[in-house]
mmCIF file of C-alpha atoms in Angstrom:
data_model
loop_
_atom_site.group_PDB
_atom_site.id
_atom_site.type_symbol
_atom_site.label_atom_id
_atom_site.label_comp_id
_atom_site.label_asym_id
_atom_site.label_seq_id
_atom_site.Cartn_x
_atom_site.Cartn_y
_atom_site.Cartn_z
ATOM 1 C CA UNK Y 1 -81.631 31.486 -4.089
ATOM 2 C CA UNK Y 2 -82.070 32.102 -8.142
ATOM 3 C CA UNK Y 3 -78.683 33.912 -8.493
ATOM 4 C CA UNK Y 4 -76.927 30.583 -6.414
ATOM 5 C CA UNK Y 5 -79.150 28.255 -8.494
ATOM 6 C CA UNK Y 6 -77.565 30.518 -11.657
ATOM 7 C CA UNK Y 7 -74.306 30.500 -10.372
ATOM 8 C CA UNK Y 8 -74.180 26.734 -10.201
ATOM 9 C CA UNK Y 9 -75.471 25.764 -13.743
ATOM 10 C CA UNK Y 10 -72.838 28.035 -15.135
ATOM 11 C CA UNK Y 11 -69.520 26.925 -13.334
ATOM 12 C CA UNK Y 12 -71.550 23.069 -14.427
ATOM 13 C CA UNK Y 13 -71.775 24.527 -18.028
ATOM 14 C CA UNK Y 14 -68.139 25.995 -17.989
ATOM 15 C CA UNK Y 15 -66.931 22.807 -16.375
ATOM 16 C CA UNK Y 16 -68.809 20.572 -19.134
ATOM 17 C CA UNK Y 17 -67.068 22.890 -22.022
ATOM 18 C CA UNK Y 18 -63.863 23.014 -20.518
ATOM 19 C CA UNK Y 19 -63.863 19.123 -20.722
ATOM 20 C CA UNK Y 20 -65.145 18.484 -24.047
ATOM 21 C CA UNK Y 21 -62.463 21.009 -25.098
ATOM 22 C CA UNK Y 22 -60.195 19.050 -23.264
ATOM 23 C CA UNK Y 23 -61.631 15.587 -24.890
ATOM 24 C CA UNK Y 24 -61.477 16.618 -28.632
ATOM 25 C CA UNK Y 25 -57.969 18.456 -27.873
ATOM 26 C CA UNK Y 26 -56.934 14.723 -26.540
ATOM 27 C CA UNK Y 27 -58.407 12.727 -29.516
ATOM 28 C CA UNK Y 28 -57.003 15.107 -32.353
ATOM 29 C CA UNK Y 29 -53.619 15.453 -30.940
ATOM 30 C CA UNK Y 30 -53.698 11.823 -29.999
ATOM 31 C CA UNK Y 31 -50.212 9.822 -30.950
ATOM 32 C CA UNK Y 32 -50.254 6.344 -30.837
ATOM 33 C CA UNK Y 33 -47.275 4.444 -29.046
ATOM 34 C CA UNK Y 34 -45.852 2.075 -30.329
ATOM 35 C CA UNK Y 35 -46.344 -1.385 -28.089
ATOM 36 C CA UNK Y 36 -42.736 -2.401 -28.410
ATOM 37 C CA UNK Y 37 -41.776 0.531 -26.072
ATOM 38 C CA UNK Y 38 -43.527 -0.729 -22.995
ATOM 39 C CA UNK Y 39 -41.982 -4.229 -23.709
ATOM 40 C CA UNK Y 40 -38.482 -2.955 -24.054
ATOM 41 C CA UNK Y 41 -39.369 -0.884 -21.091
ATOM 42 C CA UNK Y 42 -40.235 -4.076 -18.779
ATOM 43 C CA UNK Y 43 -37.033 -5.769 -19.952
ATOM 44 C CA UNK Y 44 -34.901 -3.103 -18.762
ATOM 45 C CA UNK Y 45 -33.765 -2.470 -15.103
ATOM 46 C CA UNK Y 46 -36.263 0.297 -14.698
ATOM 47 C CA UNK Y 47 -32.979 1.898 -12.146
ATOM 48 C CA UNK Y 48 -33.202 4.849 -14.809
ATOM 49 C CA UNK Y 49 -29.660 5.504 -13.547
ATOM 50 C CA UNK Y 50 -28.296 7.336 -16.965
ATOM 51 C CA UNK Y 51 -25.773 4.510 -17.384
ATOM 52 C CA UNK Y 52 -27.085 4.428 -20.959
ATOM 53 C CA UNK Y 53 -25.912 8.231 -21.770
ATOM 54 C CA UNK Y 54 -29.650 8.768 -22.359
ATOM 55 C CA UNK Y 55 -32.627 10.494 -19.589
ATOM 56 C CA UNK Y 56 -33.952 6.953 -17.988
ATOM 57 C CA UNK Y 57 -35.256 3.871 -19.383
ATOM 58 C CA UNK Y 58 -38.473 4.705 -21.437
ATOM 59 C CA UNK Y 59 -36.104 7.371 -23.324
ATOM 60 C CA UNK Y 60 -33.944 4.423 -24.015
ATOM 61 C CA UNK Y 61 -36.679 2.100 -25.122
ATOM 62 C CA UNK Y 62 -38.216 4.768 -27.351
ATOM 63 C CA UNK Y 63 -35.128 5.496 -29.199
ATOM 64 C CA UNK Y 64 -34.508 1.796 -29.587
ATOM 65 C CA UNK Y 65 -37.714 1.264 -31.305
ATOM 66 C CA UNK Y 66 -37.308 4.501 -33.401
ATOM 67 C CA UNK Y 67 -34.078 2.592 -35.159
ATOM 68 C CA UNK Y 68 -31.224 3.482 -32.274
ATOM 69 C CA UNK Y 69 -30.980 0.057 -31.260
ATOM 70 C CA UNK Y 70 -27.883 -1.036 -33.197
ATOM 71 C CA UNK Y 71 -26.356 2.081 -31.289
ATOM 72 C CA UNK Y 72 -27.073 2.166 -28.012
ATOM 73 C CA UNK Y 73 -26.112 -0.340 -25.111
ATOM 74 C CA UNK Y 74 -27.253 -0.504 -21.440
ATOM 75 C CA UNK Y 75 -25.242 -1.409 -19.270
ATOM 76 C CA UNK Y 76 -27.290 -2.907 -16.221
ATOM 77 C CA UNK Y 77 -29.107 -5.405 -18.772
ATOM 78 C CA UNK Y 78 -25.794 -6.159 -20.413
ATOM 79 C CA UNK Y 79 -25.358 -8.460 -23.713
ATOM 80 C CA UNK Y 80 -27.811 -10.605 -22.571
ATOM 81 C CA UNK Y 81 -30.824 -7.938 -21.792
ATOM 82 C CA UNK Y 82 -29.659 -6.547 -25.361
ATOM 83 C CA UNK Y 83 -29.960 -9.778 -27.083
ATOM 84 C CA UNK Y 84 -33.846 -10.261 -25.870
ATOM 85 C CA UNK Y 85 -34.584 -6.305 -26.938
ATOM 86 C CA UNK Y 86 -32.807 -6.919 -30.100
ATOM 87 C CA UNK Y 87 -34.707 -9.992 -30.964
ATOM 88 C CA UNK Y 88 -37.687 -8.375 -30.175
ATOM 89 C CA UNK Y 89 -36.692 -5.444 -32.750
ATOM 90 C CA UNK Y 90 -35.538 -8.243 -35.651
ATOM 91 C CA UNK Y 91 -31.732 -6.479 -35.199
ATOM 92 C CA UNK Y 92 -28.364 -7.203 -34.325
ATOM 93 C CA UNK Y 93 -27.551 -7.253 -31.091
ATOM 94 C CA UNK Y 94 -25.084 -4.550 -29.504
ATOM 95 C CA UNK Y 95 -22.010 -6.665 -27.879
ATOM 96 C CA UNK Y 96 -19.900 -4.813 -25.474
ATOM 97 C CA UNK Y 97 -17.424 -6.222 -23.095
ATOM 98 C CA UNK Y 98 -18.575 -6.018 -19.617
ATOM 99 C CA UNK Y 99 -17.219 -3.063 -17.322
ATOM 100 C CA UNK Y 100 -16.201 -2.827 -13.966
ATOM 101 C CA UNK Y 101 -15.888 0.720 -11.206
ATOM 102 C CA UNK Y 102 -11.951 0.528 -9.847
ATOM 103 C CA UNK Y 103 -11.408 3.206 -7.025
ATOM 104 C CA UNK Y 104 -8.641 5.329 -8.125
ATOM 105 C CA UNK Y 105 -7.063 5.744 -4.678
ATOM 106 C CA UNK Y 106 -5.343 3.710 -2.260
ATOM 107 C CA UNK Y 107 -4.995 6.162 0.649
ATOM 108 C CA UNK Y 108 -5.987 4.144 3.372
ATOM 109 C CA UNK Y 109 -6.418 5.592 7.337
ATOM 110 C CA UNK Y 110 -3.075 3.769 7.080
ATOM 111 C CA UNK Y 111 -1.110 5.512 4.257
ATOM 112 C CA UNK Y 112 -2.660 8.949 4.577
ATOM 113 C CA UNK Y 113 -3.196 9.959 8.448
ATOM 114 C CA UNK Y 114 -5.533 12.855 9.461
ATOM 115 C CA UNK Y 115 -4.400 15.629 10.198
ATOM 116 C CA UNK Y 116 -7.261 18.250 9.657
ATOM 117 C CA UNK Y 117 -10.937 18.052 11.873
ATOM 118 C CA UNK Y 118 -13.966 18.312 9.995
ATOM 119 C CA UNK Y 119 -17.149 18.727 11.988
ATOM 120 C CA UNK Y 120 -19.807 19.599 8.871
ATOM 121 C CA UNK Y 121 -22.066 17.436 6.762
ATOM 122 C CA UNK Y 122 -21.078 13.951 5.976
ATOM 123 C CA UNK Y 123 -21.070 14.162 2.576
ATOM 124 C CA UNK Y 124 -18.124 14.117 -0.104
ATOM 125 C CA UNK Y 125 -19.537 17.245 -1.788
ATOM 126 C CA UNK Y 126 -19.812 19.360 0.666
ATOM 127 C CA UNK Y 127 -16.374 18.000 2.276
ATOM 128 C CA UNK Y 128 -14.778 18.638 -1.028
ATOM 129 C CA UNK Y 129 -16.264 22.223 -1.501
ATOM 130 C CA UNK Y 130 -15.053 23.284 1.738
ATOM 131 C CA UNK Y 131 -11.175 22.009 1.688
ATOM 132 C CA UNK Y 132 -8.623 19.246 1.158
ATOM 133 C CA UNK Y 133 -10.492 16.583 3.671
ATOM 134 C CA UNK Y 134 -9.124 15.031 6.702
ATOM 135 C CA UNK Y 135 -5.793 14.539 5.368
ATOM 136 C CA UNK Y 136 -3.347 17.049 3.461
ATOM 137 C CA UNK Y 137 -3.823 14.668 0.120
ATOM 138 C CA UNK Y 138 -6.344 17.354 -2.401
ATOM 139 C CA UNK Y 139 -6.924 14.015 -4.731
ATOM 140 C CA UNK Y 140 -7.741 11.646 -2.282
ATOM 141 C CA UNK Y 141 -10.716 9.909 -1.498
ATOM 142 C CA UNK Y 142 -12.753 11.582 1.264
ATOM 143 C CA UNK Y 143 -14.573 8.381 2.322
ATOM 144 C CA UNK Y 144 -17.988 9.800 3.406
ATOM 145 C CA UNK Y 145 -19.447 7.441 1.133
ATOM 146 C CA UNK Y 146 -21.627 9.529 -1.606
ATOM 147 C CA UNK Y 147 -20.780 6.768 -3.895
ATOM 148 C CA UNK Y 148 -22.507 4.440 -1.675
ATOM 149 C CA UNK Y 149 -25.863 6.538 -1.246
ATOM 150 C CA UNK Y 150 -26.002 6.464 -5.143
ATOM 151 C CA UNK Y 151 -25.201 2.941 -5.589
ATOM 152 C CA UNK Y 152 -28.833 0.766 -6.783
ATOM 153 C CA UNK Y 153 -27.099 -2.145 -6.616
ATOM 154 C CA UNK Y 154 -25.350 -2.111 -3.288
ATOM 155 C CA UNK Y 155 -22.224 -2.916 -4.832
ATOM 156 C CA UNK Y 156 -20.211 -0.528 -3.005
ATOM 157 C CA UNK Y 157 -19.607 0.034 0.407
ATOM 158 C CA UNK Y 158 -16.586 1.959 3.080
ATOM 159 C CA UNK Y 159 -14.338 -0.264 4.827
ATOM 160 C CA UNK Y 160 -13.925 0.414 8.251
ATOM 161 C CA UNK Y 161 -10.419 -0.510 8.440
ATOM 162 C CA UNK Y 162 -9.322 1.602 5.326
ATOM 163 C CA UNK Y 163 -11.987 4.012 5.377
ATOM 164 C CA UNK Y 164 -11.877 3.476 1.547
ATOM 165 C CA UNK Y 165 -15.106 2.605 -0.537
ATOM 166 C CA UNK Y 166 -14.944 -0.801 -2.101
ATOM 167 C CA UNK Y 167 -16.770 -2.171 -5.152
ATOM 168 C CA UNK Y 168 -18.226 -5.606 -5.861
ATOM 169 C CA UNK Y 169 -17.484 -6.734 -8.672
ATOM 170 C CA UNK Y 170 -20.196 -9.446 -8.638
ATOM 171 C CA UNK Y 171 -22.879 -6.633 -7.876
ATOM 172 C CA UNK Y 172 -21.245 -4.149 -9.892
ATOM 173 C CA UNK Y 173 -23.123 -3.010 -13.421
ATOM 174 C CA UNK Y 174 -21.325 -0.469 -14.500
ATOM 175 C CA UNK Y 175 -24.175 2.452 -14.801
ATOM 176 C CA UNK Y 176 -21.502 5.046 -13.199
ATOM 177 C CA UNK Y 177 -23.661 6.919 -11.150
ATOM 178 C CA UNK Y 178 -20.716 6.230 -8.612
ATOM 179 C CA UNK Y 179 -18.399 7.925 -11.290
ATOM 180 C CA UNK Y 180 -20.476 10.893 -12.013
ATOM 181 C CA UNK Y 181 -21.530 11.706 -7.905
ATOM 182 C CA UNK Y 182 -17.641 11.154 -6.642
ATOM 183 C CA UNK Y 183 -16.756 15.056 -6.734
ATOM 184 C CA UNK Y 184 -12.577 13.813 -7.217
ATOM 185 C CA UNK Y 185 -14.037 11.705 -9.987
ATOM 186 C CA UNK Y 186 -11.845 8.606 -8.199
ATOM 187 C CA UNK Y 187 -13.887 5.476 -9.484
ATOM 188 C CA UNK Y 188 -13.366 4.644 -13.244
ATOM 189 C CA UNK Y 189 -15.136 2.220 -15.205
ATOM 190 C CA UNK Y 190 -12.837 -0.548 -16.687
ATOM 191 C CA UNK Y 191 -13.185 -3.597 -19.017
ATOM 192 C CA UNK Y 192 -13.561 -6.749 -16.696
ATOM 193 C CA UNK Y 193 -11.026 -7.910 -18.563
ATOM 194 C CA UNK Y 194 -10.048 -11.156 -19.734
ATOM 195 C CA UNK Y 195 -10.487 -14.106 -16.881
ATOM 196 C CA UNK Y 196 -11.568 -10.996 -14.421
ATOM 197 C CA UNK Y 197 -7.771 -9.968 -14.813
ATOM 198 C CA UNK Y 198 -7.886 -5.998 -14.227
ATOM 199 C CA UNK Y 199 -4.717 -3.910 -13.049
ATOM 200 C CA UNK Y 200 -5.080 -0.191 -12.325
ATOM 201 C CA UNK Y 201 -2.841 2.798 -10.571
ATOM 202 C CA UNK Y 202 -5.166 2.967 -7.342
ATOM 203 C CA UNK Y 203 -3.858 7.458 -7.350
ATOM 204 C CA UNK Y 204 -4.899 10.372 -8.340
ATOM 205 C CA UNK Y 205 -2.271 12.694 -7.087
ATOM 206 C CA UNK Y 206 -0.675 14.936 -9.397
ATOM 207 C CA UNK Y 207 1.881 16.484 -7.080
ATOM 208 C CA UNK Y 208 5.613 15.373 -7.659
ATOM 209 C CA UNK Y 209 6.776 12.577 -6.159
ATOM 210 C CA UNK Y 210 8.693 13.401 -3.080
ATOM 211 C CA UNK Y 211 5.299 15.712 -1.789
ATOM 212 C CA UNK Y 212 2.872 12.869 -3.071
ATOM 213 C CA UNK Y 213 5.052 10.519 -1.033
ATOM 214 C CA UNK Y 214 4.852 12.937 1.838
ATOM 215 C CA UNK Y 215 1.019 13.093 1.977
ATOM 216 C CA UNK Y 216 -0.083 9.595 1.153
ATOM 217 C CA UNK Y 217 2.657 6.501 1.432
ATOM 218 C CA UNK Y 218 0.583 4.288 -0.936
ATOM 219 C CA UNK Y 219 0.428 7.364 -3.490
ATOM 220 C CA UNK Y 220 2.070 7.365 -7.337
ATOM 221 C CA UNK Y 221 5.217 9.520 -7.652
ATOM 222 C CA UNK Y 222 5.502 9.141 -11.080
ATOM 223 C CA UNK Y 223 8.876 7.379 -11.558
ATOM 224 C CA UNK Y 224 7.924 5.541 -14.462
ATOM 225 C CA UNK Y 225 9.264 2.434 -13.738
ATOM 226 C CA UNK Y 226 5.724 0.585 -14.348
ATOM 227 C CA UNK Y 227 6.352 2.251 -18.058
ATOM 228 C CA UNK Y 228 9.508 0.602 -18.557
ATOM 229 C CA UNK Y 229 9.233 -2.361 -17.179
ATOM 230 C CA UNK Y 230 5.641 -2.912 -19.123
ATOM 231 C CA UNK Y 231 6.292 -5.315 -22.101
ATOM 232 C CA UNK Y 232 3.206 -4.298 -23.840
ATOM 233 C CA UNK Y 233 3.356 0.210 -24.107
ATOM 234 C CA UNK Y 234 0.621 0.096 -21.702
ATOM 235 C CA UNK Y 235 1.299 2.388 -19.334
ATOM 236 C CA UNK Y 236 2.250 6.124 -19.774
ATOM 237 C CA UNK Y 237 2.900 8.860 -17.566
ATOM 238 C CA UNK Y 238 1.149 12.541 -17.153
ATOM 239 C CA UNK Y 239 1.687 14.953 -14.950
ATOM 240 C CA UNK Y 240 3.767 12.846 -12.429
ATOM 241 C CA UNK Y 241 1.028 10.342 -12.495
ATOM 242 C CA UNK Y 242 1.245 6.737 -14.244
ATOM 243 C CA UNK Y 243 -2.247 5.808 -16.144
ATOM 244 C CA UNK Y 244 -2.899 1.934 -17.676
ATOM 245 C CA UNK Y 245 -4.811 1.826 -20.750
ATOM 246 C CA UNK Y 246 -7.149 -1.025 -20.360
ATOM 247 C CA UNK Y 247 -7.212 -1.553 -24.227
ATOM 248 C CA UNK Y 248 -3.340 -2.190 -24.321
ATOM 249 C CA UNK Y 249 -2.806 -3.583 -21.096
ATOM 250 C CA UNK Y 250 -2.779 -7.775 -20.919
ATOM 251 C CA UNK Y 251 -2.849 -8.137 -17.137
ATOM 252 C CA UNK Y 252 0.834 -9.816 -16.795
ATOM 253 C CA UNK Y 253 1.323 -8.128 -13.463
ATOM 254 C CA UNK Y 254 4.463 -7.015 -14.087
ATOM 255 C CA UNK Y 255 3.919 -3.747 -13.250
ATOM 256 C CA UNK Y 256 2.188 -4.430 -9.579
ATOM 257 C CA UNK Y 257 5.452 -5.797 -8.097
ATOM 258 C CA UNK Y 258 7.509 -2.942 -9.928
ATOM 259 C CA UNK Y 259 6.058 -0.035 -8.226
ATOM 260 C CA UNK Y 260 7.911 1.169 -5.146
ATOM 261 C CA UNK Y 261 4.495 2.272 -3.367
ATOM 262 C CA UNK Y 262 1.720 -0.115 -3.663
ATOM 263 C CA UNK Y 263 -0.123 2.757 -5.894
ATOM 264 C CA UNK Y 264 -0.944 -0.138 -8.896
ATOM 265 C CA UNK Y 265 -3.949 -2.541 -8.029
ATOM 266 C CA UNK Y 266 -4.943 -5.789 -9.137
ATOM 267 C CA UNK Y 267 -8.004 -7.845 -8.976
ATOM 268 C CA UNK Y 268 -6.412 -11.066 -9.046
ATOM 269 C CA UNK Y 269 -3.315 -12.777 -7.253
ATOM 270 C CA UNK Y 270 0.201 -12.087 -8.186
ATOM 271 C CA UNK Y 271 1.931 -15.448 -8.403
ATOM 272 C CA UNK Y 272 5.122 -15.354 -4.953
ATOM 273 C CA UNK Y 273 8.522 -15.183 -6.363
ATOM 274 C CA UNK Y 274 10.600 -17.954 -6.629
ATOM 275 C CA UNK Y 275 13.002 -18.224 -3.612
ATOM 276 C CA UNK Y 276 16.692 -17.689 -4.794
#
């Protein structure tokens, strides 16, 4: 009974030292936080979705307060979120224009028809690590929807006519964790653009024309006549695929009725020709 009555005060007297170690360990090595974090912190979406470039919200706030402010921009609280953490930091706010996640591919059940069975996991990565899809296009969306399991916002979701993913704009913040989980790397974050006027080649295919053509109807064969035809230099082409800098481009829509397959996109309406 003595050795248990022992044994007892000495795992109490090795508990009581180990936390008194602990306590003056705490208070020496104490660092005080600044307040301003937490604030910051609570006026942030709290999605922690990377959107920022940095490891999650509080990693944001804290380089914010230690003099990053001016430098840094997320993109869930847009301007307006920046202009209340700015104010509360006495700086400048950060302006940026907003952005918006286009889906670089048009290949619709319609344009692209199956032609390979896939009976594994529903999942884009795994899809995309295994082979070309359901369809003989290597570029092409795979439409299992990763983009939408990722998406905090619910802005995207798969048509079931098209079988494509589409984004709301209204919804959409622009954090691109659709961009970074799409293993094709098919959604691309664009300016809004002036009046919500965006135009984008809806491809990805970098196969010459005549096999693009063959594998996808709606595809980009890289004929260049977007290029020409573009007033402004906007549009260039690479590797038998036509690209439209957003910083050049002014939305005239010119290019939209030039191309012969539907590849370029455009979120508003293109005004009917005049009848001759």
């Amino acid at each position: 009974m003595e050795v248990l009555i022992y044994t007892i005060a000495i795992l109490g007297l090795l508990g009581l030292s180990g936390a008194l170690i602990l306590y003056i360990t705490s208070k020496k090595f104490h660092v005080e936080e600044d307040p301003r974090i937490d604030s910051i912190v609570s006026m942030l979406p709290g999605a922690n979705c990377g959107g920022c470039g940095l490891k999650g919200c509080r990693d944001f706030a804290t380089r914010c307060v230690g003099g990053e402010a001016g430098k840094l921009f997320c993109p869930v609280a847009g301007s307006e979120g920046m202009a209340k953490i700015a104010a509360l930091l006495g700086v400048e706010a950060t302006a940026m224009e907003r952005k918006i996640a286009v889906l670089k591919c048009s290949g619709c059940r319609q344009a692209r028809p199956k032609i390979y069975d896939y009976d594994g996991v529903n999942s884009c990565a795994v899809m995309n690590s295994v082979g070309v899809g359901t369809s003989g296009c290597s570029f092409g969306c795979l439409g299992c929807g990763d983009c939408v399991e990722v998406c905090n916002y619910n802005a995207i979701h798969i048509d079931m006519d098209t079988g494509l993913p589409v984004v709301d704009p209204d919804k959409c913040t622009a954090c691109g964790a659709c961009t970074t989980e799409c293993p094709r790397h098919l959604l691309e974050l664009r300016p809004e653009g002036r009046r919500k006027r965006r135009v984008w080649v809806a491809c990805s295919s970098r196969d010459r024309g005549p096999l693009a053509r063959k594998v996808c109807a709606s595809a980009c064969i890289g004929c260049g006549k977007c290029a020409r035809v573009c007033p402004f230099g906007a549009i260039t082409v690479t590797d038998n695929l036509a690209y439209i800098d957003p910083t050049v481009c002014k939305a005239c829509g010119k290019c939209v009725g030039e191309c012969p397959t539907g590849a370029i996109h455009a979120s508003f309406e293109l005004p009917k020709p005049a009848e001759k």
